Every structure is written in C-alpha cells, then in structure tokens.
Amino acid sequence: MGKQTQNNLYSKTENAGKDGFSKYWEQVFPGKRNCPFCTAFVYWVFGWAYGKKRAKLMLLSHKGFVQEPFRLELRFQKMNRYSHVPCIGNIAFFQQHKWTDHVGIVTDIDEHGFYSVEGNVVDEQGIPCVAKRYHFFSEKAVKGFGYPLYSLLLKDI
C-alpha cells in the first residue's frame, strides 16, 4: 500500500496515502520516494523469493536495479529475453502512456489473457496498492514479456 509518510510502512492499513512511500521502495531503493512502486515490487518479490543477489542476476540487473519499467524492459530486449508470448513467472510490461510505465509478474494464463500481480495499482479509494489483475491479450497496454533467468536457480551463487 502506498503511504503518506515513512511511518508505518509495514502496516496494511495505517498511514495510507499517495505520497510515494512504500515498503518496497524502502527495501529495494532505501530513501527513494515519489515514484510508482511497480518496479520496486517486482524486485522485492524476486529478492524475497530468491535472495537479493540472485534476484539481480535473474532480472538482468547485475549492475544495479533500475527504477523505471522502460529501463528494465530494455535490459530484457537487449539480452533477447523478451517476447509477446507470456509464461508464468514472466515480467509483464505495460504502456499506459507514451512509454513502458508499468510492470507486473505473470501468475496465470488462459486462452484469452493472463493474470499478473502488480504493485502501484490504484484501489477504489485512490490509494496505490498491490493487486492481482486480469489482462486480455488484445489490450493495447500490454507491450510484451521479459523472461527472467530462472536457470540460475540451479546454480550456486
């Protein structure tokens, strides 16, 4: 959930707000704020699941995490790990404005679209939160999918 200040970052209800603070930014980019936290959420999930060092490598971020979704998308494109066909566990990239400005993690796929879990989704009160969303393949906002290096799970790092 987005927060008004740095207070109660780990509470699910306290200090809700649109001021750009979140536990995801605090853990991935300490002290950073006033930025959407969708990218930080993806890094946080991978770091929590696989460890921060492995997460950086899996997400092609060995030189450091990037804050903007379009920069993360470029890394996947440059490494030929980008497609328009999703797989569960892929990073979904979305273009809601003039550039790639949102990301999520693909969790399920059917014949018409896919589900993804995404940070910085606005709830009914206008507060940024984490949510599971369904997207049709035909949506113009769906740009493509990055394939993390899951093969690194088989290696000692």
Tab-separated table of N, CA and C in Angstrom:
chain	number	residue	atom	x	y	z
A	1	MET	N	0.838	-1.175	0.000
A	1	MET	CA	0.000	0.000	0.000
A	1	MET	C	0.884	1.240	0.000
A	2	GLY	N	0.503	2.203	-0.793
A	2	GLY	CA	1.201	3.480	-0.796
A	2	GLY	C	0.992	4.204	0.532
A	3	LYS	N	1.982	4.958	0.938
A	3	LYS	CA	1.948	5.642	2.237
A	3	LYS	C	2.124	7.149	2.078
A	4	GLN	N	1.584	7.867	3.037
A	4	GLN	CA	1.676	9.323	3.080
A	4	GLN	C	3.083	9.771	3.512
A	5	THR	N	3.653	9.036	4.489
A	5	THR	CA	4.993	9.343	5.015
A	5	THR	C	5.735	8.024	5.200
A	6	GLN	N	6.928	8.080	5.779
A	6	GLN	CA	7.693	6.862	6.036
A	6	GLN	C	7.205	6.113	7.269
A	7	ASN	N	6.226	6.622	7.960
A	7	ASN	CA	5.689	5.946	9.140
A	7	ASN	C	4.832	4.751	8.732
A	8	ASN	N	4.889	3.688	9.540
A	8	ASN	CA	4.038	2.508	9.368
A	8	ASN	C	4.129	1.886	7.971
A	9	LEU	N	5.322	1.808	7.431
A	9	LEU	CA	5.487	1.254	6.090
A	9	LEU	C	5.003	-0.188	5.980
A	10	TYR	N	5.042	-0.934	7.077
A	10	TYR	CA	4.684	-2.353	7.018
A	10	TYR	C	3.258	-2.638	7.460
A	11	SER	N	2.495	-1.614	7.784
A	11	SER	CA	1.096	-1.780	8.157
A	11	SER	C	0.236	-1.870	6.897
A	12	LYS	N	-0.767	-2.725	6.934
A	12	LYS	CA	-1.669	-2.855	5.789
A	12	LYS	C	-2.759	-1.788	5.792
A	13	THR	N	-2.888	-1.041	6.891
A	13	THR	CA	-3.970	-0.051	6.967
A	13	THR	C	-3.515	1.343	7.398
A	14	GLU	N	-2.498	1.453	8.222
A	14	GLU	CA	-2.067	2.742	8.772
A	14	GLU	C	-1.355	3.602	7.737
A	15	ASN	N	-1.579	4.918	7.803
A	15	ASN	CA	-0.818	5.902	7.033
A	15	ASN	C	-0.990	5.759	5.516
A	16	ALA	N	-2.131	5.273	5.072
A	16	ALA	CA	-2.369	5.128	3.634
A	16	ALA	C	-2.297	6.484	2.951
A	17	GLY	N	-1.703	6.526	1.782
A	17	GLY	CA	-1.615	7.795	1.070
A	17	GLY	C	-0.976	7.663	-0.296
A	18	LYS	N	-0.971	8.755	-1.000
A	18	LYS	CA	-0.489	8.800	-2.385
A	18	LYS	C	0.857	9.505	-2.511
A	19	ASP	N	1.594	9.609	-1.417
A	19	ASP	CA	2.803	10.431	-1.437
A	19	ASP	C	4.065	9.697	-1.886
A	20	GLY	N	3.944	8.459	-2.328
A	20	GLY	CA	5.093	7.787	-2.923
A	20	GLY	C	5.926	6.940	-1.990
A	21	PHE	N	5.562	6.823	-0.732
A	21	PHE	CA	6.321	5.966	0.179
A	21	PHE	C	5.750	4.551	0.121
A	22	SER	N	6.617	3.540	0.204
A	22	SER	CA	6.174	2.155	0.290
A	22	SER	C	7.295	1.316	0.877
A	23	LYS	N	6.918	0.163	1.434
A	23	LYS	CA	7.946	-0.740	1.965
A	23	LYS	C	8.821	-1.284	0.847
A	24	TYR	N	8.278	-1.352	-0.358
A	24	TYR	CA	9.044	-1.890	-1.482
A	24	TYR	C	10.188	-0.953	-1.851
A	25	TRP	N	9.916	0.343	-1.919
A	25	TRP	CA	10.986	1.306	-2.184
A	25	TRP	C	11.996	1.269	-1.060
A	26	GLU	N	11.514	1.214	0.182
A	26	GLU	CA	12.423	1.266	1.323
A	26	GLU	C	13.388	0.081	1.318
A	27	GLN	N	12.916	-1.087	0.930
A	27	GLN	CA	13.783	-2.269	0.945
A	27	GLN	C	14.654	-2.392	-0.297
A	28	VAL	N	14.183	-1.912	-1.428
A	28	VAL	CA	14.953	-2.052	-2.666
A	28	VAL	C	15.799	-0.815	-2.946
A	29	PHE	N	15.213	0.369	-2.785
A	29	PHE	CA	15.899	1.639	-3.015
A	29	PHE	C	15.724	2.494	-1.757
A	30	PRO	N	16.460	2.230	-0.680
A	30	PRO	CA	16.248	2.964	0.571
A	30	PRO	C	16.283	4.485	0.373
A	31	GLY	N	15.310	5.150	0.993
A	31	GLY	CA	15.234	6.601	0.937
A	31	GLY	C	14.570	7.147	-0.307
A	32	LYS	N	14.282	6.306	-1.283
A	32	LYS	CA	13.651	6.759	-2.532
A	32	LYS	C	12.152	6.905	-2.327
A	33	ARG	N	11.555	7.901	-2.931
A	33	ARG	CA	10.111	8.073	-2.843
A	33	ARG	C	9.612	8.886	-4.018
A	34	ASN	N	8.327	9.144	-4.006
A	34	ASN	CA	7.674	9.907	-5.079
A	34	ASN	C	7.837	9.262	-6.438
A	35	CYS	N	7.894	7.950	-6.444
A	35	CYS	CA	7.937	7.200	-7.687
A	35	CYS	C	6.948	6.044	-7.569
A	36	PRO	N	6.301	5.678	-8.643
A	36	PRO	CA	5.449	4.492	-8.599
A	36	PRO	C	6.275	3.280	-8.162
A	37	PHE	N	5.671	2.385	-7.399
A	37	PHE	CA	6.455	1.287	-6.849
A	37	PHE	C	6.268	-0.047	-7.564
A	38	CYS	N	5.771	-0.049	-8.797
A	38	CYS	CA	5.567	-1.321	-9.505
A	38	CYS	C	6.889	-2.049	-9.746
A	39	THR	N	7.923	-1.351	-10.182
A	39	THR	CA	9.221	-1.988	-10.432
A	39	THR	C	9.857	-2.450	-9.130
A	40	ALA	N	9.799	-1.608	-8.109
A	40	ALA	CA	10.345	-1.990	-6.810
A	40	ALA	C	9.629	-3.224	-6.263
A	41	PHE	N	8.330	-3.331	-6.503
A	41	PHE	CA	7.582	-4.504	-6.056
A	41	PHE	C	8.107	-5.773	-6.730
A	42	VAL	N	8.354	-5.723	-8.034
A	42	VAL	CA	8.885	-6.890	-8.752
A	42	VAL	C	10.235	-7.293	-8.157
A	43	TYR	N	11.125	-6.329	-7.956
A	43	TYR	CA	12.433	-6.635	-7.363
A	43	TYR	C	12.268	-7.211	-5.960
A	44	TRP	N	11.345	-6.635	-5.195
A	44	TRP	CA	11.111	-7.095	-3.823
A	44	TRP	C	10.660	-8.551	-3.828
A	45	VAL	N	9.711	-8.912	-4.704
A	45	VAL	CA	9.220	-10.295	-4.775
A	45	VAL	C	10.359	-11.245	-5.115
A	46	PHE	N	11.138	-10.913	-6.132
A	46	PHE	CA	12.246	-11.783	-6.527
A	46	PHE	C	13.304	-11.847	-5.423
A	47	GLY	N	13.593	-10.732	-4.772
A	47	GLY	CA	14.563	-10.722	-3.679
A	47	GLY	C	14.103	-11.548	-2.497
A	48	TRP	N	12.829	-11.452	-2.177
A	48	TRP	CA	12.266	-12.215	-1.067
A	48	TRP	C	12.289	-13.709	-1.393
A	49	ALA	N	11.945	-14.059	-2.621
A	49	ALA	CA	11.861	-15.462	-3.008
A	49	ALA	C	13.231	-16.112	-3.242
A	50	TYR	N	14.167	-15.372	-3.822
A	50	TYR	CA	15.419	-15.982	-4.275
A	50	TYR	C	16.672	-15.358	-3.672
A	51	GLY	N	16.534	-14.329	-2.883
A	51	GLY	CA	17.682	-13.602	-2.353
A	51	GLY	C	18.040	-12.447	-3.269
A	52	LYS	N	18.495	-11.357	-2.675
A	52	LYS	CA	18.740	-10.133	-3.440
A	52	LYS	C	19.807	-10.309	-4.524
A	53	LYS	N	20.886	-11.010	-4.198
A	53	LYS	CA	21.972	-11.201	-5.170
A	53	LYS	C	21.480	-11.990	-6.390
A	54	ARG	N	20.775	-13.086	-6.138
A	54	ARG	CA	20.260	-13.900	-7.242
A	54	ARG	C	19.191	-13.138	-8.016
A	55	ALA	N	18.346	-12.389	-7.302
A	55	ALA	CA	17.282	-11.608	-7.956
A	55	ALA	C	17.876	-10.624	-8.955
A	56	LYS	N	18.964	-9.961	-8.578
A	56	LYS	CA	19.602	-9.012	-9.500
A	56	LYS	C	20.030	-9.704	-10.784
A	57	LEU	N	20.607	-10.881	-10.667
A	57	LEU	CA	21.059	-11.611	-11.850
A	57	LEU	C	19.881	-12.122	-12.674
A	58	MET	N	18.870	-12.651	-12.002
A	58	MET	CA	17.702	-13.189	-12.708
A	58	MET	C	16.972	-12.111	-13.488
A	59	LEU	N	16.967	-10.893	-12.947
A	59	LEU	CA	16.273	-9.780	-13.585
A	59	LEU	C	17.214	-8.912	-14.414
A	60	LEU	N	18.368	-9.484	-14.782
A	60	LEU	CA	19.340	-8.819	-15.663
A	60	LEU	C	19.779	-7.477	-15.097
A	61	SER	N	19.904	-7.418	-13.783
A	61	SER	CA	20.226	-6.162	-13.107
A	61	SER	C	21.495	-6.285	-12.277
A	62	HIS	N	22.476	-7.041	-12.769
A	62	HIS	CA	23.710	-7.255	-12.020
A	62	HIS	C	24.466	-5.959	-11.739
A	63	LYS	N	24.255	-4.944	-12.561
A	63	LYS	CA	24.905	-3.647	-12.327
A	63	LYS	C	24.074	-2.762	-11.414
A	64	GLY	N	22.921	-3.251	-10.990
A	64	GLY	CA	22.051	-2.491	-10.099
A	64	GLY	C	20.624	-2.470	-10.608
A	65	PHE	N	19.718	-2.387	-9.691
A	65	PHE	CA	18.311	-2.308	-10.033
A	65	PHE	C	18.001	-0.974	-10.690
A	66	VAL	N	17.084	-0.978	-11.617
A	66	VAL	CA	16.622	0.252	-12.254
A	66	VAL	C	15.232	0.578	-11.711
A	67	GLN	N	14.894	1.851	-11.676
A	67	GLN	CA	13.623	2.274	-11.105
A	67	GLN	C	12.499	2.307	-12.128
A	68	GLU	N	12.812	2.557	-13.370
A	68	GLU	CA	11.789	2.764	-14.385
A	68	GLU	C	11.511	1.476	-15.147
A	69	PRO	N	10.222	1.150	-15.365
A	69	PRO	CA	9.880	-0.057	-16.113
A	69	PRO	C	10.496	-0.105	-17.511
A	70	PHE	N	10.566	1.033	-18.217
A	70	PHE	CA	11.109	1.003	-19.580
A	70	PHE	C	12.579	0.621	-19.588
A	71	ARG	N	13.329	0.971	-18.556
A	71	ARG	CA	14.744	0.582	-18.493
A	71	ARG	C	14.888	-0.930	-18.249
A	72	LEU	N	14.024	-1.473	-17.411
A	72	LEU	CA	14.042	-2.910	-17.179
A	72	LEU	C	13.659	-3.652	-18.464
A	73	GLU	N	12.653	-3.140	-19.163
A	73	GLU	CA	12.243	-3.742	-20.428
A	73	GLU	C	13.406	-3.753	-21.428
A	74	LEU	N	14.145	-2.649	-21.521
A	74	LEU	CA	15.302	-2.577	-22.438
A	74	LEU	C	16.344	-3.643	-22.122
A	75	ARG	N	16.558	-3.908	-20.834
A	75	ARG	CA	17.530	-4.941	-20.466
A	75	ARG	C	17.091	-6.304	-20.991
A	76	PHE	N	15.813	-6.620	-20.855
A	76	PHE	CA	15.321	-7.899	-21.369
A	76	PHE	C	15.419	-7.943	-22.889
A	77	GLN	N	15.101	-6.847	-23.554
A	77	GLN	CA	15.180	-6.809	-25.017
A	77	GLN	C	16.616	-6.981	-25.496
A	78	LYS	N	17.562	-6.289	-24.870
A	78	LYS	CA	18.967	-6.372	-25.282
A	78	LYS	C	19.547	-7.764	-25.087
A	79	MET	N	19.026	-8.506	-24.108
A	79	MET	CA	19.525	-9.856	-23.831
A	79	MET	C	18.708	-10.932	-24.558
A	80	ASN	N	17.836	-10.509	-25.489
A	80	ASN	CA	16.981	-11.443	-26.235
A	80	ASN	C	16.168	-12.346	-25.316
A	81	ARG	N	15.669	-11.760	-24.242
A	81	ARG	CA	14.823	-12.484	-23.284
A	81	ARG	C	13.463	-11.783	-23.211
A	82	TYR	N	12.946	-11.430	-24.368
A	82	TYR	CA	11.709	-10.658	-24.462
A	82	TYR	C	10.837	-11.284	-25.547
A	83	SER	N	9.542	-11.362	-25.282
A	83	SER	CA	8.632	-11.989	-26.233
A	83	SER	C	7.244	-11.366	-26.106
A	84	HIS	N	6.382	-11.706	-27.031
A	84	HIS	CA	4.982	-11.284	-26.952
A	84	HIS	C	4.093	-12.447	-26.532
A	85	VAL	N	4.726	-13.549	-26.132
A	85	VAL	CA	4.016	-14.729	-25.646
A	85	VAL	C	4.403	-14.927	-24.175
A	86	PRO	N	3.429	-14.875	-23.262
A	86	PRO	CA	3.771	-14.970	-21.843
A	86	PRO	C	3.938	-16.401	-21.344
A	87	CYS	N	4.697	-16.526	-20.281
A	87	CYS	CA	4.796	-17.741	-19.484
A	87	CYS	C	4.624	-17.330	-18.025
A	88	ILE	N	4.137	-18.239	-17.222
A	88	ILE	CA	4.011	-17.944	-15.792
A	88	ILE	C	5.394	-17.629	-15.242
A	89	GLY	N	5.479	-16.562	-14.471
A	89	GLY	CA	6.751	-16.121	-13.908
A	89	GLY	C	7.437	-15.042	-14.725
A	90	ASN	N	6.916	-14.744	-15.910
A	90	ASN	CA	7.475	-13.651	-16.729
A	90	ASN	C	7.181	-12.305	-16.097
A	91	ILE	N	7.941	-11.316	-16.511
A	91	ILE	CA	7.666	-9.925	-16.154
A	91	ILE	C	6.827	-9.346	-17.287
A	92	ALA	N	5.616	-8.890	-16.971
A	92	ALA	CA	4.737	-8.278	-17.974
A	92	ALA	C	5.017	-6.786	-18.016
A	93	PHE	N	5.146	-6.254	-19.221
A	93	PHE	CA	5.384	-4.823	-19.411
A	93	PHE	C	4.149	-4.182	-20.041
A	94	PHE	N	3.796	-3.010	-19.514
A	94	PHE	CA	2.604	-2.303	-19.955
A	94	PHE	C	2.949	-0.869	-20.348
A	95	GLN	N	2.270	-0.386	-21.367
A	95	GLN	CA	2.417	1.003	-21.813
A	95	GLN	C	1.071	1.692	-21.634
A	96	GLN	N	0.953	2.450	-20.552
A	96	GLN	CA	-0.295	3.149	-20.275
A	96	GLN	C	-0.262	4.587	-20.795
A	97	HIS	N	0.931	5.089	-21.056
A	97	HIS	CA	1.099	6.437	-21.593
A	97	HIS	C	1.924	6.333	-22.880
A	98	LYS	N	2.947	7.134	-23.045
A	98	LYS	CA	3.738	7.104	-24.277
A	98	LYS	C	4.972	6.209	-24.196
A	99	TRP	N	5.211	5.576	-23.074
A	99	TRP	CA	6.378	4.729	-22.879
A	99	TRP	C	5.974	3.582	-21.960
A	100	THR	N	6.818	2.589	-21.849
A	100	THR	CA	6.555	1.476	-20.932
A	100	THR	C	6.654	2.015	-19.516
A	101	ASP	N	5.539	2.006	-18.797
A	101	ASP	CA	5.493	2.668	-17.498
A	101	ASP	C	4.906	1.814	-16.380
A	102	HIS	N	4.725	0.508	-16.632
A	102	HIS	CA	4.168	-0.345	-15.584
A	102	HIS	C	4.625	-1.780	-15.808
A	103	VAL	N	4.805	-2.522	-14.716
A	103	VAL	CA	5.215	-3.930	-14.779
A	103	VAL	C	4.433	-4.755	-13.769
A	104	GLY	N	4.402	-6.034	-14.018
A	104	GLY	CA	3.808	-6.990	-13.092
A	104	GLY	C	4.451	-8.345	-13.315
A	105	ILE	N	4.032	-9.329	-12.523
A	105	ILE	CA	4.552	-10.690	-12.643
A	105	ILE	C	3.398	-11.592	-13.075
A	106	VAL	N	3.569	-12.300	-14.182
A	106	VAL	CA	2.527	-13.184	-14.708
A	106	VAL	C	2.333	-14.360	-13.754
A	107	THR	N	1.065	-14.598	-13.340
A	107	THR	CA	0.770	-15.679	-12.400
A	107	THR	C	-0.104	-16.782	-12.990
A	108	ASP	N	-0.822	-16.497	-14.054
A	108	ASP	CA	-1.692	-17.496	-14.667
A	108	ASP	C	-2.030	-17.050	-16.091
A	109	ILE	N	-2.322	-18.012	-16.955
A	109	ILE	CA	-2.604	-17.719	-18.367
A	109	ILE	C	-3.778	-18.587	-18.812
A	110	ASP	N	-4.660	-18.011	-19.618
A	110	ASP	CA	-5.705	-18.800	-20.270
A	110	ASP	C	-5.751	-18.428	-21.749
A	111	GLU	N	-6.747	-18.889	-22.469
A	111	GLU	CA	-6.778	-18.668	-23.915
A	111	GLU	C	-7.036	-17.219	-24.322
A	112	HIS	N	-7.549	-16.402	-23.387
A	112	HIS	CA	-7.890	-15.011	-23.724
A	112	HIS	C	-6.938	-13.968	-23.140
A	113	GLY	N	-6.173	-14.348	-22.128
A	113	GLY	CA	-5.317	-13.371	-21.479
A	113	GLY	C	-4.519	-13.979	-20.339
A	114	PHE	N	-4.140	-13.138	-19.396
A	114	PHE	CA	-3.298	-13.589	-18.292
A	114	PHE	C	-3.594	-12.779	-17.034
A	115	TYR	N	-3.248	-13.369	-15.897
A	115	TYR	CA	-3.298	-12.677	-14.614
A	115	TYR	C	-1.885	-12.252	-14.263
A	116	SER	N	-1.778	-11.112	-13.618
A	116	SER	CA	-0.482	-10.686	-13.095
A	116	SER	C	-0.694	-10.024	-11.742
A	117	VAL	N	0.323	-10.117	-10.918
A	117	VAL	CA	0.314	-9.407	-9.642
A	117	VAL	C	1.181	-8.177	-9.849
A	118	GLU	N	0.647	-7.011	-9.438
A	118	GLU	CA	1.281	-5.737	-9.763
A	118	GLU	C	1.274	-4.808	-8.558
A	119	GLY	N	2.345	-4.085	-8.402
A	119	GLY	CA	2.404	-3.027	-7.410
A	119	GLY	C	1.948	-1.718	-8.025
A	120	ASN	N	1.561	-0.793	-7.174
A	120	ASN	CA	1.145	0.551	-7.598
A	120	ASN	C	-0.119	0.540	-8.454
A	121	VAL	N	-1.046	-0.328	-8.092
A	121	VAL	CA	-2.374	-0.352	-8.700
A	121	VAL	C	-3.274	0.478	-7.794
A	122	VAL	N	-4.030	1.391	-8.355
A	122	VAL	CA	-4.863	2.282	-7.550
A	122	VAL	C	-6.152	1.576	-7.150
A	123	ASP	N	-6.454	1.551	-5.833
A	123	ASP	CA	-7.680	0.917	-5.344
A	123	ASP	C	-8.873	1.868	-5.419
A	124	GLU	N	-10.023	1.434	-4.931
A	124	GLU	CA	-11.243	2.251	-5.036
A	124	GLU	C	-11.182	3.552	-4.241
A	125	GLN	N	-10.267	3.660	-3.268
A	125	GLN	CA	-10.084	4.914	-2.536
A	125	GLN	C	-8.998	5.802	-3.158
A	126	GLY	N	-8.429	5.346	-4.271
A	126	GLY	CA	-7.376	6.117	-4.921
A	126	GLY	C	-6.004	5.914	-4.313
A	127	ILE	N	-5.836	4.865	-3.497
A	127	ILE	CA	-4.570	4.591	-2.821
A	127	ILE	C	-3.802	3.524	-3.599
A	128	PRO	N	-2.516	3.752	-3.902
A	128	PRO	CA	-1.716	2.727	-4.576
A	128	PRO	C	-1.572	1.481	-3.701
A	129	CYS	N	-1.735	0.309	-4.295
A	129	CYS	CA	-1.643	-0.943	-3.551
A	129	CYS	C	-1.111	-2.042	-4.470
A	130	VAL	N	-1.006	-3.252	-3.945
A	130	VAL	CA	-0.648	-4.431	-4.729
A	130	VAL	C	-1.948	-5.153	-5.055
A	131	ALA	N	-2.095	-5.596	-6.294
A	131	ALA	CA	-3.325	-6.275	-6.695
A	131	ALA	C	-3.045	-7.302	-7.787
A	132	LYS	N	-3.901	-8.303	-7.833
A	132	LYS	CA	-3.879	-9.268	-8.926
A	132	LYS	C	-4.884	-8.778	-9.963
A	133	ARG	N	-4.443	-8.698	-11.229
A	133	ARG	CA	-5.302	-8.165	-12.289
A	133	ARG	C	-5.315	-9.112	-13.483
A	134	TYR	N	-6.408	-9.048	-14.220
A	134	TYR	CA	-6.528	-9.824	-15.445
A	134	TYR	C	-6.371	-8.892	-16.639
A	135	HIS	N	-5.608	-9.339	-17.628
A	135	HIS	CA	-5.391	-8.561	-18.847
A	135	HIS	C	-5.690	-9.443	-20.058
A	136	PHE	N	-6.461	-8.924	-20.986
A	136	PHE	CA	-6.696	-9.617	-22.250
A	136	PHE	C	-5.485	-9.418	-23.153
A	137	PHE	N	-5.167	-10.429	-23.951
A	137	PHE	CA	-4.052	-10.303	-24.888
A	137	PHE	C	-4.270	-9.143	-25.861
A	138	SER	N	-5.527	-8.819	-26.134
A	138	SER	CA	-5.849	-7.769	-27.102
A	138	SER	C	-5.694	-6.348	-26.551
A	139	GLU	N	-5.439	-6.202	-25.258
A	139	GLU	CA	-5.286	-4.861	-24.682
A	139	GLU	C	-4.083	-4.152	-25.288
A	140	LYS	N	-4.291	-2.910	-25.694
A	140	LYS	CA	-3.196	-2.131	-26.267
A	140	LYS	C	-2.094	-1.850	-25.255
A	141	ALA	N	-2.424	-1.817	-23.982
A	141	ALA	CA	-1.435	-1.507	-22.948
A	141	ALA	C	-0.409	-2.625	-22.771
A	142	VAL	N	-0.737	-3.854	-23.145
A	142	VAL	CA	0.188	-4.978	-22.986
A	142	VAL	C	1.262	-4.887	-24.070
A	143	LYS	N	2.516	-4.646	-23.631
A	143	LYS	CA	3.630	-4.493	-24.590
A	143	LYS	C	4.343	-5.798	-24.874
A	144	GLY	N	4.664	-6.544	-23.825
A	144	GLY	CA	5.428	-7.771	-24.002
A	144	GLY	C	5.832	-8.346	-22.666
A	145	PHE	N	6.725	-9.355	-22.727
A	145	PHE	CA	7.066	-10.113	-21.533
A	145	PHE	C	8.567	-10.380	-21.482
A	146	GLY	N	9.141	-10.135	-20.323
A	146	GLY	CA	10.544	-10.438	-20.091
A	146	GLY	C	10.673	-11.783	-19.407
A	147	TYR	N	11.645	-12.578	-19.863
A	147	TYR	CA	11.866	-13.908	-19.315
A	147	TYR	C	13.044	-13.860	-18.335
A	148	PRO	N	12.771	-13.882	-17.020
A	148	PRO	CA	13.867	-13.905	-16.050
A	148	PRO	C	14.743	-15.141	-16.221
A	149	LEU	N	15.952	-15.057	-15.742
A	149	LEU	CA	16.904	-16.161	-15.855
A	149	LEU	C	16.670	-17.180	-14.743
A	150	TYR	N	15.576	-17.941	-14.853
A	150	TYR	CA	15.265	-18.943	-13.834
A	150	TYR	C	16.291	-20.068	-13.806
A	151	SER	N	17.064	-20.234	-14.863
A	151	SER	CA	18.112	-21.264	-14.872
A	151	SER	C	19.145	-21.030	-13.769
A	152	LEU	N	19.235	-19.792	-13.282
A	152	LEU	CA	20.199	-19.509	-12.206
A	152	LEU	C	19.796	-20.159	-10.882
A	153	LEU	N	18.552	-20.611	-10.776
A	153	LEU	CA	18.126	-21.296	-9.559
A	153	LEU	C	18.854	-22.634	-9.391
A	154	LEU	N	19.406	-23.144	-10.484
A	154	LEU	CA	20.109	-24.422	-10.452
A	154	LEU	C	21.586	-24.270	-10.132
A	155	LYS	N	22.072	-23.036	-9.997
A	155	LYS	CA	23.480	-22.770	-9.783
A	155	LYS	C	23.725	-22.175	-8.404
A	156	ASP	N	24.900	-22.456	-7.851
A	156	ASP	CA	25.313	-21.809	-6.606
A	156	ASP	C	25.780	-20.402	-6.919
A	157	ILE	N	25.263	-19.456	-6.169
A	157	ILE	CA	25.653	-18.063	-6.395
A	157	ILE	C	26.123	-17.473	-5.090
